[in-house]
Amino acid sequence: GKITRDLTERRLAETRYRLLVESARDYGIITLDADGIVRSWNAGAEAIKGYTATEIIGQSFRRFYTQPDIDRNHPTFELECAAESGRFEDEGWRVRKDGTRFWANVVITPLRGPAGELIGFSKVTRDLTDRRRAEQQLRESEERFRLMVESVKDYAIIMLDPDGRVVSWNAGAERIKGWTAKEIFGKSFENFYPRED
C-alpha cells in the first residue's frame, strides 16, 4: 500500500519535472558529466544552440565556446569554479551549430551523488543577444544625443539634478552665460539669477 503509493507519487513527480525541463524553450537546460560531456538536452537548448539532442549528446560542451575561450581553457575553468563554489555564472559570447555567435547568460551548478561525489553539472543558458543589442543601441543613441547637445552653440542647454545643481552644460551655455562647464558643474542654478531674485 503505502510504499507503492509513495513510489508512484515519486515517479509522477519525476515525470512532471522531466517534462517541464524538456519542454522549456526560453532556457537551454542541459546536463554534463564530470568531464563536460553532454548527457541531456532540452528543447530550449536546441532552439538556442541549433543542435538536436541526437547530434550533441555524447559531445563535449566546449563546442559552444569561441576559439579564444577554448584557447585559454575557459570552459574547464567554469566547471572547476562551479565544483569548488557550488555555482558559476557568466555572460559572454557562445557559438551556435551554424557558427553564429550569441550573447549568453550561463549558470553552471555541480550535481553530486549520495556521498557528495561530483557526478556532473547542470548548465542553464539564456540567449540575451536581443537585450544586449538593445542596450548597445540605447548607449549609442545617448552618446549621439550628448554629442549633439554639447555642440549646440546658439542655445544654452543645461541639465539640473533634483536639487537644482548643474549636471550638464553645453557650448551654448558657456557662450551665453560665460561660465565653463568646469566652473559651474555641481553649483546651483540660482547662480543664473540676480541676487535680489
XYZ file of N, CA and C in Angstrom, residues 1-16:
48
model
N 0.751 -1.165 0.000
C 0.000 0.000 0.000
C 0.819 1.270 0.000
N 1.342 1.638 1.194
C 1.959 2.961 1.357
C 3.221 3.097 0.512
N 4.060 2.054 0.501
C 5.317 2.133 -0.259
C 5.014 2.247 -1.753
N 4.059 1.461 -2.250
C 3.684 1.532 -3.663
C 3.156 2.920 -4.004
N 2.306 3.482 -3.125
C 1.758 4.813 -3.350
C 2.877 5.860 -3.356
N 3.821 5.761 -2.388
C 4.947 6.703 -2.327
C 5.801 6.631 -3.588
N 6.071 5.401 -4.061
C 6.880 5.241 -5.273
C 6.149 5.783 -6.493
N 4.844 5.549 -6.570
C 4.044 6.054 -7.689
C 4.049 7.583 -7.700
N 3.854 8.193 -6.539
C 3.873 9.659 -6.441
C 5.251 10.210 -6.809
N 6.285 9.512 -6.380
C 7.647 9.957 -6.709
C 7.892 9.880 -8.212
N 7.452 8.762 -8.833
C 7.614 8.627 -10.287
C 6.843 9.706 -11.034
N 5.638 10.012 -10.576
C 4.839 11.074 -11.205
C 5.534 12.425 -11.078
N 6.074 12.725 -9.909
C 6.784 13.991 -9.699
C 8.014 14.078 -10.601
N 8.759 12.971 -10.701
C 9.944 12.949 -11.563
C 9.551 13.130 -13.031
N 8.443 12.496 -13.438
C 7.968 12.623 -14.824
C 7.564 14.062 -15.123
N 6.814 14.677 -14.193
C 6.420 16.082 -14.385
C 7.642 16.985 -14.503
